[in-house]
Structures are given as structure tokens and as C-alpha cells.
Amino acid sequence: MTTHDADKLTAGYHLLDPLADVRRPGDADCDVYLTGTVFLDIIFTGLDSAPVRGTESWARGMGSSPGGVANMATALARLGLHTSLAAAFGDDHYGDYCRDALDHGEGIDLSLSRTIPGWHSPVTVSMAYEGERTMVSHGHEAPPPEEPAPSCPPPARAAVASLVPGRGQEWVAEAARRGSKVFADVGWDDTGRWDPADLAELEHCEAFLPNAEEAMRYTRADCPRAAARALADLVPLAVVTLGSEGAYAVDGRTGETAEVPAISVEALDPTGAGDVFVAGFVTGTLAGWPLADRLAFAGLTAALSVQEFGGSLSAPGWVEIAAWWQHARAYDDQPARALRRYAFLDRLLPAAARPWPLRRAVPTIGFRHA
């Protein structure tokens, strides 16, 4: 990591290093490596209902941001982790905007990424209403590199992989062989097979973090907790998100379980909340926190993200987390049980520098700066 990169990590959202107590001389520069597709996300919010065919709907809010794998990369970087992203970028304005936002805006290492002449950036339009969202995407697979790719994955404390049904990813096993803890999530299986064989790469993983529906379909379990216990036979840590009910985790090595309820927030846009949850859990795991604290922290970061529009723009940093904790202790809008659950934040957080709530997203591709 260059001095310039290190300087960027001390500014803005990066107010503290959650891994300061575990860093040792000779450690890898990279905390987390990930790869995938970066989309330009255009998000409409404030819709009263789904668009109706043949009519025009007006949204009360709009935002734009890098999306896709950029959601996870941004969430990790804003929590102070040195993050390396290998992705393809188009040489159009959308690609320039996404690259600039991730590199200069978030301090993400893009040295393993590439810009492809003539390839247009994938785009997703997301419409948020009634606590859910509908998405329309367009894009083409990036052409293969003309020259051999650089050493990927690089040495890193952790890597985040999105499992794809029916398609293996050789780099996952390689990352594990190099000593990285691999954290995996999975998307919806459009084939409807939900074949447990598609989870074979979990043998290389430290943790698996599906949502309740995904977990039950893959395990054929009749409840999320039973699904988590079944998944713990395949991977050391099985974490199942339960939506408004919180999350449940099983440590397959020790038999420890943890369940944390969700905190109460007013949701604006759920785009990217799952990515933010994973980033929070990765942070706590690398820092060596107790399982329940990791689960609570992941749930909190995800809950804070849904109050903003945009996947990557909504990811909270330490300032936002500190502002929420300061607010939560001063007002009675959270159950007392929830406040006790988050008491561990006292030893972690900087003093909040801005009032709660905070707003960050902007309704344009990018302003020109004077």
C-alpha cells in the first residue's frame, strides 16, 4: 500500500482501525480481497407502489452510485479495512465515475482492476417501495484480459466470494491455500434446483452468510435456525440473516450459537444491505470479537444502511455508527435490550462528530468540482 493510499484511509470515514490490536509486522497489506462486477446503480425512492404498465411514475428521491461488488468493497473500506478489488471498468463516463468514486472517494485499491476500451458499464435501475425493491439491469460480460492476469488473489487476511450455482471459482480455493479466511454469500438460484452440490466451495470457506430463504432451500430445512445448524456441518461458521427478526449464527467448531434481534429503523432502500451485513461480520471476525458481538455489529451496519438510498453510498462508516450510538443512548426509540446488546461499542467508537440522522447520497452521476 502506498503512502497516498494510507493517507486516504485516515480521512473521511476511516476514523479508526478495527484491526489495530491484531496487526503485526510482516502482515499482508491487504485486509480483504474481492472480485466481481461493478454496476452503475441508479436508485429511485419514494415510490408509493410498483410502476403500473402504461403509466408514468414519479419518484420523490433518486440517487446514483457504484453498485454490484462495489457495495461490498465500499462497506469494507468505510469500516477501515484495507480493501483490494479486482473488477472490470468500461471506458465510458459511467466507468470513469465508478472508478473515481471507489479509488479517490473510498480509498479502495484498484491496482488489480482493469479498464476495457469499448466496453460499456453494466447498469442497474432499482426502484424502492413498500420496504422492498425491484431491479432492472443491463450489461454484457467483460471480455477476457488480453494478457495473463496479475497474481490473484493477493495475500490477504480475508476474501469475500459470491457463490454462483453451477459455476466454480478457482480463486476461492487458491485464496484459502494462501491463508485467507474466505467469507461466502450466495444469490438467488434462478434455476430452482437449489442443489447442495453447488455449495461445494464451502469446504474452502470460513463462513457462509445466506438469507433465511436461501438457507432453507439449500438444506431442505423447515426453519432458518435448523438450516443454520445443517450448514454448520459444511462450513465453520454458518450465519443466517432473518430480515426484520435479526440474525442467527452457529459455530460448527465449538457448537456455540448466537441470535441477535434487529434494531428498529425506518427503511428507505434495502439495496446492498446484505453486503453491508457481510462487511460488518468480516470486520468483527478479523478483529477477534465474540460471535454475538460480530452478529450484532453486522446487523447494526445493515440497519443503518437501509435508511439511505443507494447500495454503496448507504454503507455506514464509524462516524455514522458513533452518531447512532450517541443518539440511541439519549432517546428511548430503541428497546433497552437492544441498547444492552450494543454496549460493546463503548470501547470501540470515536466521539460522534455529526448529529443523527446523516444523509450522504446525491441524485446525480457526479458534480464537477471547481
mmCIF file of C-alpha atoms in Angstrom:
data_model
loop_
_atom_site.group_PDB
_atom_site.id
_atom_site.type_symbol
_atom_site.label_atom_id
_atom_site.label_comp_id
_atom_site.label_asym_id
_atom_site.label_seq_id
_atom_site.Cartn_x
_atom_site.Cartn_y
_atom_site.Cartn_z
ATOM 1 C CA MET A 1 0.000 0.000 0.000
ATOM 2 C CA THR A 2 1.424 3.424 -0.963
ATOM 3 C CA THR A 3 1.727 6.389 1.365
ATOM 4 C CA HIS A 4 -1.018 8.077 -0.648
ATOM 5 C CA ASP A 5 -3.322 5.112 -0.064
ATOM 6 C CA ALA A 6 -2.538 5.077 3.643
ATOM 7 C CA ASP A 7 -3.277 8.796 3.877
ATOM 8 C CA LYS A 8 -6.665 8.247 2.245
ATOM 9 C CA LEU A 9 -7.506 5.593 4.809
ATOM 10 C CA THR A 10 -7.063 8.098 7.635
ATOM 11 C CA ALA A 11 -9.548 10.568 6.174
ATOM 12 C CA GLY A 12 -13.317 10.725 5.922
ATOM 13 C CA TYR A 13 -14.962 7.551 7.137
ATOM 14 C CA HIS A 14 -11.742 5.832 8.226
ATOM 15 C CA LEU A 15 -11.543 7.283 11.728
ATOM 16 C CA LEU A 16 -10.207 4.159 13.387
ATOM 17 C CA ASP A 17 -8.553 0.875 12.547
ATOM 18 C CA PRO A 18 -10.647 -2.005 13.929
ATOM 19 C CA LEU A 19 -7.714 -4.382 13.408
ATOM 20 C CA ALA A 20 -5.111 -2.278 15.214
ATOM 21 C CA ASP A 21 -4.845 -4.809 18.063
ATOM 22 C CA VAL A 22 -4.188 -7.751 15.758
ATOM 23 C CA ARG A 23 -1.830 -6.212 13.195
ATOM 24 C CA ARG A 24 1.743 -7.488 13.316
ATOM 25 C CA PRO A 25 4.923 -6.598 11.395
ATOM 26 C CA GLY A 26 5.072 -8.540 8.157
ATOM 27 C CA ASP A 27 1.276 -8.885 7.801
ATOM 28 C CA ALA A 28 -0.196 -8.632 4.327
ATOM 29 C CA ASP A 29 -1.020 -5.068 3.250
ATOM 30 C CA CYS A 30 -4.461 -6.217 2.100
ATOM 31 C CA ASP A 31 -7.124 -6.967 4.692
ATOM 32 C CA VAL A 32 -9.850 -8.122 2.292
ATOM 33 C CA TYR A 33 -9.767 -9.133 -1.364
ATOM 34 C CA LEU A 34 -12.837 -9.420 -3.552
ATOM 35 C CA THR A 35 -13.687 -9.629 -7.214
ATOM 36 C CA GLY A 36 -16.853 -9.303 -9.273
ATOM 37 C CA THR A 37 -18.851 -6.985 -11.493
ATOM 38 C CA VAL A 38 -19.242 -3.263 -10.789
ATOM 39 C CA PHE A 39 -22.569 -1.785 -11.918
ATOM 40 C CA LEU A 40 -23.652 1.803 -12.080
ATOM 41 C CA ASP A 41 -26.691 1.826 -9.802
ATOM 42 C CA ILE A 42 -29.477 4.362 -10.354
ATOM 43 C CA ILE A 43 -31.941 4.198 -7.465
ATOM 44 C CA PHE A 44 -35.449 5.665 -7.310
ATOM 45 C CA THR A 45 -37.040 6.013 -3.877
ATOM 46 C CA GLY A 46 -40.263 7.455 -2.529
ATOM 47 C CA LEU A 47 -42.490 5.376 -4.798
ATOM 48 C CA ASP A 48 -45.878 4.612 -3.292
ATOM 49 C CA SER A 49 -46.248 1.387 -5.259
ATOM 50 C CA ALA A 50 -44.783 -0.615 -8.102
ATOM 51 C CA PRO A 51 -44.901 1.091 -11.521
ATOM 52 C CA VAL A 52 -48.059 0.302 -13.466
ATOM 53 C CA ARG A 53 -47.823 -0.698 -17.125
ATOM 54 C CA GLY A 54 -48.712 2.122 -19.495
ATOM 55 C CA THR A 55 -48.326 4.876 -16.897
ATOM 56 C CA GLU A 56 -45.572 7.231 -15.772
ATOM 57 C CA SER A 57 -44.479 7.127 -12.125
ATOM 58 C CA TRP A 58 -42.659 9.966 -10.394
ATOM 59 C CA ALA A 59 -40.216 9.162 -7.581
ATOM 60 C CA ARG A 60 -39.671 11.553 -4.689
ATOM 61 C CA GLY A 61 -35.989 10.639 -4.435
ATOM 62 C CA MET A 62 -33.150 9.483 -6.628
ATOM 63 C CA GLY A 63 -29.518 8.560 -6.163
ATOM 64 C CA SER A 64 -26.654 7.063 -8.116
ATOM 65 C CA SER A 65 -23.583 5.129 -7.001
ATOM 66 C CA PRO A 66 -21.248 2.287 -7.907
ATOM 67 C CA GLY A 67 -23.105 -0.988 -7.291
ATOM 68 C CA GLY A 68 -22.651 -4.730 -7.623
ATOM 69 C CA VAL A 69 -19.436 -5.847 -5.944
ATOM 70 C CA ALA A 70 -18.731 -2.155 -5.219
ATOM 71 C CA ASN A 71 -21.357 -2.302 -2.458
ATOM 72 C CA MET A 72 -19.267 -4.804 -0.510
ATOM 73 C CA ALA A 73 -15.954 -3.118 -1.268
ATOM 74 C CA THR A 74 -17.229 0.251 -0.084
ATOM 75 C CA ALA A 75 -18.769 -1.178 3.079
ATOM 76 C CA LEU A 76 -15.461 -2.849 3.984
ATOM 77 C CA ALA A 77 -13.388 0.243 3.239
ATOM 78 C CA ARG A 78 -15.644 2.525 5.265
ATOM 79 C CA LEU A 79 -15.109 0.274 8.267
ATOM 80 C CA GLY A 80 -11.374 0.859 7.956
ATOM 81 C CA LEU A 81 -10.294 -2.370 6.252
ATOM 82 C CA HIS A 82 -7.611 -2.182 3.557
ATOM 83 C CA THR A 83 -9.672 -3.448 0.629
ATOM 84 C CA SER A 84 -8.484 -4.699 -2.769
ATOM 85 C CA LEU A 85 -10.969 -5.038 -5.620
ATOM 86 C CA ALA A 86 -10.321 -6.808 -8.937
ATOM 87 C CA ALA A 87 -13.020 -5.715 -11.398
ATOM 88 C CA ALA A 88 -13.531 -4.588 -14.972
ATOM 89 C CA PHE A 89 -14.457 -0.968 -15.756
ATOM 90 C CA GLY A 90 -15.796 0.403 -19.012
ATOM 91 C CA ASP A 91 -14.091 3.410 -20.581
ATOM 92 C CA ASP A 92 -17.383 5.319 -20.719
ATOM 93 C CA HIS A 93 -18.406 8.101 -18.323
ATOM 94 C CA TYR A 94 -20.168 5.602 -16.083
ATOM 95 C CA GLY A 95 -16.980 3.580 -15.746
ATOM 96 C CA ASP A 96 -14.908 6.691 -15.041
ATOM 97 C CA TYR A 97 -17.384 7.769 -12.374
ATOM 98 C CA CYS A 98 -17.391 4.358 -10.662
ATOM 99 C CA ARG A 99 -13.612 4.031 -10.712
ATOM 100 C CA ASP A 100 -13.109 7.539 -9.352
ATOM 101 C CA ALA A 101 -15.716 7.047 -6.623
ATOM 102 C CA LEU A 102 -14.085 3.821 -5.440
ATOM 103 C CA ASP A 103 -10.452 4.880 -5.776
ATOM 104 C CA HIS A 104 -10.393 8.506 -4.698
ATOM 105 C CA GLY A 105 -13.691 8.585 -2.819
ATOM 106 C CA GLU A 106 -13.318 5.401 -0.761
ATOM 107 C CA GLY A 107 -9.601 4.574 -0.824
ATOM 108 C CA ILE A 108 -10.136 1.125 -2.357
ATOM 109 C CA ASP A 109 -7.092 -0.459 -4.010
ATOM 110 C CA LEU A 110 -7.939 -0.959 -7.700
ATOM 111 C CA SER A 111 -4.446 -1.997 -8.836
ATOM 112 C CA LEU A 112 -5.800 -5.435 -9.792
ATOM 113 C CA SER A 113 -8.686 -3.927 -11.782
ATOM 114 C CA ARG A 114 -8.653 -3.076 -15.488
ATOM 115 C CA THR A 115 -10.317 -0.602 -17.857
ATOM 116 C CA ILE A 116 -11.636 -2.107 -21.108
ATOM 117 C CA PRO A 117 -11.788 0.135 -24.189
ATOM 118 C CA GLY A 118 -15.138 -0.009 -25.957
ATOM 119 C CA TRP A 119 -16.895 -1.969 -23.206
ATOM 120 C CA HIS A 120 -19.861 -0.156 -21.687
ATOM 121 C CA SER A 121 -20.534 -0.294 -17.988
ATOM 122 C CA PRO A 122 -23.303 -2.548 -16.674
ATOM 123 C CA VAL A 123 -26.236 -0.554 -15.288
ATOM 124 C CA THR A 124 -28.940 -1.380 -12.744
ATOM 125 C CA VAL A 125 -32.050 0.705 -12.118
ATOM 126 C CA SER A 126 -33.526 -0.020 -8.694
ATOM 127 C CA MET A 127 -36.992 1.075 -7.562
ATOM 128 C CA ALA A 128 -37.619 1.020 -3.814
ATOM 129 C CA TYR A 129 -41.156 0.857 -2.434
ATOM 130 C CA GLU A 130 -43.017 -0.804 0.445
ATOM 131 C CA GLY A 131 -39.755 -1.846 2.090
ATOM 132 C CA GLU A 132 -38.622 -3.837 -0.956
ATOM 133 C CA ARG A 133 -37.057 -3.044 -4.310
ATOM 134 C CA THR A 134 -37.412 -4.096 -7.930
ATOM 135 C CA MET A 135 -34.393 -4.002 -10.200
ATOM 136 C CA VAL A 136 -33.804 -3.897 -13.945
ATOM 137 C CA SER A 137 -30.230 -4.490 -15.152
ATOM 138 C CA HIS A 138 -28.398 -4.389 -18.452
ATOM 139 C CA GLY A 139 -24.839 -5.354 -19.298
ATOM 140 C CA HIS A 140 -22.548 -7.738 -21.137
ATOM 141 C CA GLU A 141 -19.869 -9.988 -19.702
ATOM 142 C CA ALA A 142 -16.474 -8.344 -19.777
ATOM 143 C CA PRO A 143 -14.096 -9.762 -22.402
ATOM 144 C CA PRO A 144 -11.185 -11.811 -21.040
ATOM 145 C CA PRO A 145 -7.909 -9.957 -20.496
ATOM 146 C CA GLU A 146 -5.507 -9.960 -23.433
ATOM 147 C CA GLU A 147 -2.582 -10.685 -21.135
ATOM 148 C CA PRO A 148 -2.361 -13.027 -18.126
ATOM 149 C CA ALA A 149 -3.969 -11.524 -15.048
ATOM 150 C CA PRO A 150 -1.727 -10.354 -12.216
ATOM 151 C CA SER A 151 -1.358 -12.503 -9.137
ATOM 152 C CA CYS A 152 -4.914 -13.006 -7.934
ATOM 153 C CA PRO A 153 -5.894 -13.387 -5.268
ATOM 154 C CA PRO A 154 -3.167 -11.421 -3.449
ATOM 155 C CA PRO A 155 -2.095 -12.280 0.097
ATOM 156 C CA ALA A 156 -4.905 -11.042 2.333
ATOM 157 C CA ARG A 157 -6.398 -11.671 5.759
ATOM 158 C CA ALA A 158 -9.772 -12.418 4.186
ATOM 159 C CA ALA A 159 -11.604 -12.730 0.899
ATOM 160 C CA VAL A 160 -15.299 -12.403 0.107
ATOM 161 C CA ALA A 161 -16.830 -14.666 -2.537
ATOM 162 C CA SER A 162 -20.302 -14.833 -4.015
ATOM 163 C CA LEU A 163 -21.068 -18.454 -4.854
ATOM 164 C CA VAL A 164 -22.666 -18.992 -8.260
ATOM 165 C CA PRO A 165 -24.809 -22.119 -8.752
ATOM 166 C CA GLY A 166 -23.284 -24.386 -11.351
ATOM 167 C CA ARG A 167 -20.091 -22.360 -11.752
ATOM 168 C CA GLY A 168 -16.963 -22.936 -9.692
ATOM 169 C CA GLN A 169 -14.406 -20.225 -8.954
ATOM 170 C CA GLU A 170 -10.835 -21.472 -8.784
ATOM 171 C CA TRP A 171 -9.613 -18.396 -6.966
ATOM 172 C CA VAL A 172 -11.635 -19.306 -3.840
ATOM 173 C CA ALA A 173 -9.552 -22.429 -3.158
ATOM 174 C CA GLU A 174 -6.371 -20.511 -4.002
ATOM 175 C CA ALA A 175 -7.238 -17.762 -1.518
ATOM 176 C CA ALA A 176 -7.778 -20.346 1.206
ATOM 177 C CA ARG A 177 -4.456 -22.042 0.379
ATOM 178 C CA ARG A 178 -2.744 -18.679 0.783
ATOM 179 C CA GLY A 179 -4.162 -18.346 4.280
ATOM 180 C CA SER A 180 -7.135 -16.042 3.658
ATOM 181 C CA LYS A 181 -10.344 -16.578 5.599
ATOM 182 C CA VAL A 182 -12.990 -16.830 2.891
ATOM 183 C CA PHE A 183 -16.474 -15.476 3.616
ATOM 184 C CA ALA A 184 -19.156 -16.583 1.164
ATOM 185 C CA ASP A 185 -22.650 -15.477 0.327
ATOM 186 C CA VAL A 186 -24.934 -16.697 -2.438
ATOM 187 C CA GLY A 187 -27.549 -15.253 -4.748
ATOM 188 C CA TRP A 188 -30.983 -16.488 -5.690
ATOM 189 C CA ASP A 189 -30.896 -19.725 -7.712
ATOM 190 C CA ASP A 190 -32.886 -18.860 -10.837
ATOM 191 C CA THR A 191 -32.737 -22.498 -11.965
ATOM 192 C CA GLY A 192 -34.870 -23.530 -8.992
ATOM 193 C CA ARG A 193 -32.630 -26.547 -8.348
ATOM 194 C CA TRP A 194 -31.125 -25.370 -5.045
ATOM 195 C CA ASP A 195 -28.643 -28.204 -5.348
ATOM 196 C CA PRO A 196 -26.485 -28.613 -2.207
ATOM 197 C CA ALA A 197 -23.664 -29.686 -4.537
ATOM 198 C CA ASP A 198 -23.461 -26.052 -5.658
ATOM 199 C CA LEU A 199 -22.118 -25.251 -2.192
ATOM 200 C CA ALA A 200 -19.042 -27.463 -2.637
ATOM 201 C CA GLU A 201 -16.736 -24.436 -2.360
ATOM 202 C CA LEU A 202 -17.760 -24.047 1.269
ATOM 203 C CA GLU A 203 -15.030 -26.554 2.087
ATOM 204 C CA HIS A 204 -12.582 -23.684 1.480
ATOM 205 C CA CYS A 205 -14.577 -21.104 3.451
ATOM 206 C CA GLU A 206 -14.528 -19.751 6.974
ATOM 207 C CA ALA A 207 -18.143 -18.571 6.951
ATOM 208 C CA PHE A 208 -21.314 -18.749 4.871
ATOM 209 C CA LEU A 209 -23.905 -15.971 5.157
ATOM 210 C CA PRO A 210 -27.137 -16.700 3.225
ATOM 211 C CA ASN A 211 -30.543 -15.244 3.995
ATOM 212 C CA ALA A 212 -33.230 -17.405 5.584
ATOM 213 C CA GLU A 213 -34.962 -18.387 2.344
ATOM 214 C CA GLU A 214 -31.717 -19.366 0.644
ATOM 215 C CA ALA A 215 -30.541 -21.347 3.670
ATOM 216 C CA MET A 216 -33.794 -23.310 3.969
ATOM 217 C CA ARG A 217 -33.948 -24.115 0.265
ATOM 218 C CA TYR A 218 -30.404 -25.447 0.139
ATOM 219 C CA THR A 219 -30.789 -27.552 3.302
ATOM 220 C CA ARG A 220 -34.466 -28.505 2.869
ATOM 221 C CA ALA A 221 -34.933 -27.392 6.486
ATOM 222 C CA ASP A 222 -38.297 -26.120 7.715
ATOM 223 C CA CYS A 223 -36.914 -23.153 9.701
ATOM 224 C CA PRO A 224 -33.891 -20.834 9.410
ATOM 225 C CA ARG A 225 -32.292 -21.985 12.657
ATOM 226 C CA ALA A 226 -32.413 -25.619 11.621
ATOM 227 C CA ALA A 227 -30.930 -24.583 8.282
ATOM 228 C CA ALA A 228 -28.060 -22.807 10.043
ATOM 229 C CA ARG A 229 -27.315 -25.902 12.097
ATOM 230 C CA ALA A 230 -27.276 -28.025 8.947
ATOM 231 C CA LEU A 231 -24.965 -25.592 7.160
ATOM 232 C CA ALA A 232 -22.571 -25.686 10.134
ATOM 233 C CA ASP A 233 -21.719 -29.232 9.010
ATOM 234 C CA LEU A 234 -20.350 -27.749 5.778
ATOM 235 C CA VAL A 235 -18.556 -24.616 6.984
ATOM 236 C CA PRO A 236 -17.064 -23.489 10.319
ATOM 237 C CA LEU A 237 -19.416 -20.510 10.699
ATOM 238 C CA ALA A 238 -22.996 -20.535 9.411
ATOM 239 C CA VAL A 239 -24.795 -17.193 9.644
ATOM 240 C CA VAL A 240 -28.403 -16.857 8.522
ATOM 241 C CA THR A 241 -29.996 -13.430 8.228
ATOM 242 C CA LEU A 242 -33.632 -13.272 9.336
ATOM 243 C CA GLY A 243 -34.717 -9.920 7.934
ATOM 244 C CA SER A 244 -36.666 -7.891 10.492
ATOM 245 C CA GLU A 245 -36.049 -10.617 13.089
ATOM 246 C CA GLY A 246 -32.261 -10.174 13.105
ATOM 247 C CA ALA A 247 -29.765 -12.966 12.510
ATOM 248 C CA TYR A 248 -28.760 -16.390 13.848
ATOM 249 C CA ALA A 249 -25.282 -17.964 13.795
ATOM 250 C CA VAL A 250 -23.774 -21.348 14.573
ATOM 251 C CA ASP A 251 -20.071 -22.040 15.132
ATOM 252 C CA GLY A 252 -19.641 -25.571 13.828
ATOM 253 C CA ARG A 253 -16.280 -25.970 15.552
ATOM 254 C CA THR A 254 -17.410 -25.174 19.081
ATOM 255 C CA GLY A 255 -21.193 -25.627 18.909
ATOM 256 C CA GLU A 256 -21.703 -22.029 20.057
ATOM 257 C CA THR A 257 -24.840 -20.309 18.809
ATOM 258 C CA ALA A 258 -25.851 -16.666 18.845
ATOM 259 C CA GLU A 259 -29.041 -14.847 17.932
ATOM 260 C CA VAL A 260 -29.385 -11.075 17.807
ATOM 261 C CA PRO A 261 -32.646 -9.201 17.151
ATOM 262 C CA ALA A 262 -32.780 -6.461 14.550
ATOM 263 C CA ILE A 263 -32.791 -2.854 15.684
ATOM 264 C CA SER A 264 -35.743 -0.628 14.856
ATOM 265 C CA VAL A 265 -35.166 1.718 11.910
ATOM 266 C CA GLU A 266 -37.242 3.374 9.215
ATOM 267 C CA ALA A 267 -36.177 1.706 5.978
ATOM 268 C CA LEU A 268 -35.784 3.823 2.840
ATOM 269 C CA ASP A 269 -33.955 1.458 0.491
ATOM 270 C CA PRO A 270 -32.746 -2.119 1.235
ATOM 271 C CA THR A 271 -30.327 -2.163 -1.727
ATOM 272 C CA GLY A 272 -26.954 -3.523 -0.606
ATOM 273 C CA ALA A 273 -27.984 -4.250 2.987
ATOM 274 C CA GLY A 274 -26.847 -7.860 2.697
ATOM 275 C CA ASP A 275 -23.414 -6.737 1.506
ATOM 276 C CA VAL A 276 -23.110 -4.316 4.410
ATOM 277 C CA PHE A 277 -24.068 -7.112 6.831
ATOM 278 C CA VAL A 278 -21.285 -9.317 5.471
ATOM 279 C CA ALA A 279 -18.780 -6.460 5.735
ATOM 280 C CA GLY A 280 -19.686 -5.888 9.370
ATOM 281 C CA PHE A 281 -19.342 -9.586 10.170
ATOM 282 C CA VAL A 282 -15.987 -9.824 8.376
ATOM 283 C CA THR A 283 -14.719 -6.828 10.358
ATOM 284 C CA GLY A 284 -15.691 -8.328 13.702
ATOM 285 C CA THR A 285 -14.290 -11.731 12.802
ATOM 286 C CA LEU A 286 -10.903 -10.376 11.737
ATOM 287 C CA ALA A 287 -10.803 -8.248 14.882
ATOM 288 C CA GLY A 288 -11.437 -11.339 17.053
ATOM 289 C CA TRP A 289 -14.711 -10.218 18.633
ATOM 290 C CA PRO A 290 -17.120 -12.664 20.318
ATOM 291 C CA LEU A 291 -19.659 -14.259 17.970
ATOM 292 C CA ALA A 292 -22.660 -12.379 19.398
ATOM 293 C CA ASP A 293 -20.864 -9.025 19.079
ATOM 294 C CA ARG A 294 -19.973 -9.772 15.454
ATOM 295 C CA LEU A 295 -23.567 -10.652 14.701
ATOM 296 C CA ALA A 296 -24.891 -7.537 16.423
ATOM 297 C CA PHE A 297 -22.411 -5.260 14.685
ATOM 298 C CA ALA A 298 -23.236 -6.731 11.275
ATOM 299 C CA GLY A 299 -26.951 -6.246 11.918
ATOM 300 C CA LEU A 300 -26.413 -2.669 13.046
ATOM 301 C CA THR A 301 -24.394 -1.682 9.982
ATOM 302 C CA ALA A 302 -27.024 -3.243 7.712
ATOM 303 C CA ALA A 303 -29.833 -1.460 9.557
ATOM 304 C CA LEU A 304 -28.087 1.891 9.235
ATOM 305 C CA SER A 305 -27.598 1.306 5.515
ATOM 306 C CA VAL A 306 -31.305 0.838 4.729
ATOM 307 C CA GLN A 307 -32.019 4.366 5.983
ATOM 308 C CA GLU A 308 -30.125 5.746 2.971
ATOM 309 C CA PHE A 309 -30.671 5.192 -0.717
ATOM 310 C CA GLY A 310 -28.005 3.547 -2.815
ATOM 311 C CA GLY A 311 -26.069 0.366 -2.184
ATOM 312 C CA SER A 312 -22.525 1.651 -1.746
ATOM 313 C CA LEU A 313 -23.453 5.213 -0.775
ATOM 314 C CA SER A 314 -25.549 3.914 2.110
ATOM 315 C CA ALA A 315 -22.759 1.908 3.780
ATOM 316 C CA PRO A 316 -22.023 3.439 7.195
ATOM 317 C CA GLY A 317 -18.605 4.419 8.483
ATOM 318 C CA TRP A 318 -17.508 4.839 12.084
ATOM 319 C CA VAL A 319 -18.884 8.394 12.262
ATOM 320 C CA GLU A 320 -22.374 7.129 11.413
ATOM 321 C CA ILE A 321 -22.134 4.227 13.847
ATOM 322 C CA ALA A 322 -20.930 6.534 16.627
ATOM 323 C CA ALA A 323 -23.686 9.055 15.873
ATOM 324 C CA TRP A 324 -26.328 6.297 16.070
ATOM 325 C CA TRP A 325 -24.964 5.022 19.390
ATOM 326 C CA GLN A 326 -24.902 8.511 20.848
ATOM 327 C CA HIS A 327 -28.492 9.057 19.700
ATOM 328 C CA ALA A 328 -29.703 5.649 20.883
ATOM 329 C CA ARG A 329 -28.465 6.255 24.430
ATOM 330 C CA ALA A 330 -30.016 9.716 24.572
ATOM 331 C CA TYR A 331 -33.507 8.766 23.352
ATOM 332 C CA ASP A 332 -35.940 5.945 24.052
ATOM 333 C CA ASP A 333 -36.635 4.883 20.458
ATOM 334 C CA GLN A 334 -34.749 1.593 20.890
ATOM 335 C CA PRO A 335 -35.658 -1.231 23.311
ATOM 336 C CA ALA A 336 -33.493 -1.412 26.440
ATOM 337 C CA ARG A 337 -32.476 -4.945 25.455
ATOM 338 C CA ALA A 338 -31.047 -3.660 22.190
ATOM 339 C CA LEU A 339 -29.009 -0.992 23.950
ATOM 340 C CA ARG A 340 -27.501 -3.572 26.302
ATOM 341 C CA ARG A 341 -26.615 -5.728 23.311
ATOM 342 C CA TYR A 342 -24.578 -2.867 21.809
ATOM 343 C CA ALA A 343 -22.713 -1.822 24.947
ATOM 344 C CA PHE A 344 -19.533 -3.249 23.417
ATOM 345 C CA LEU A 345 -19.488 -0.202 21.120
ATOM 346 C CA ASP A 346 -18.313 1.987 24.003
ATOM 347 C CA ARG A 347 -14.788 0.609 23.809
ATOM 348 C CA LEU A 348 -14.599 0.934 20.020
ATOM 349 C CA LEU A 349 -16.095 4.195 18.910
ATOM 350 C CA PRO A 350 -14.747 7.685 18.371
ATOM 351 C CA ALA A 351 -16.769 10.631 19.592
ATOM 352 C CA ALA A 352 -19.562 11.382 17.129
ATOM 353 C CA ALA A 353 -18.695 14.462 15.117
ATOM 354 C CA ARG A 354 -22.035 14.976 13.400
ATOM 355 C CA PRO A 355 -25.663 14.832 14.501
ATOM 356 C CA TRP A 356 -28.017 11.947 13.731
ATOM 357 C CA PRO A 357 -29.525 11.227 11.220
ATOM 358 C CA LEU A 358 -26.948 11.668 8.461
ATOM 359 C CA ARG A 359 -27.578 11.990 4.728
ATOM 360 C CA ARG A 360 -24.956 11.318 2.075
ATOM 361 C CA ALA A 361 -26.408 10.209 -1.277
ATOM 362 C CA VAL A 362 -26.690 12.679 -4.147
ATOM 363 C CA PRO A 363 -29.090 12.498 -7.134
ATOM 364 C CA THR A 364 -26.537 12.704 -9.944
ATOM 365 C CA ILE A 365 -23.686 10.827 -11.591
ATOM 366 C CA GLY A 366 -21.151 13.355 -10.332
ATOM 367 C CA PHE A 367 -20.738 17.053 -9.827
ATOM 368 C CA ARG A 368 -17.929 18.960 -11.446
ATOM 369 C CA HIS A 369 -15.626 20.324 -8.765
ATOM 370 C CA ALA A 370 -14.189 23.781 -9.144
#
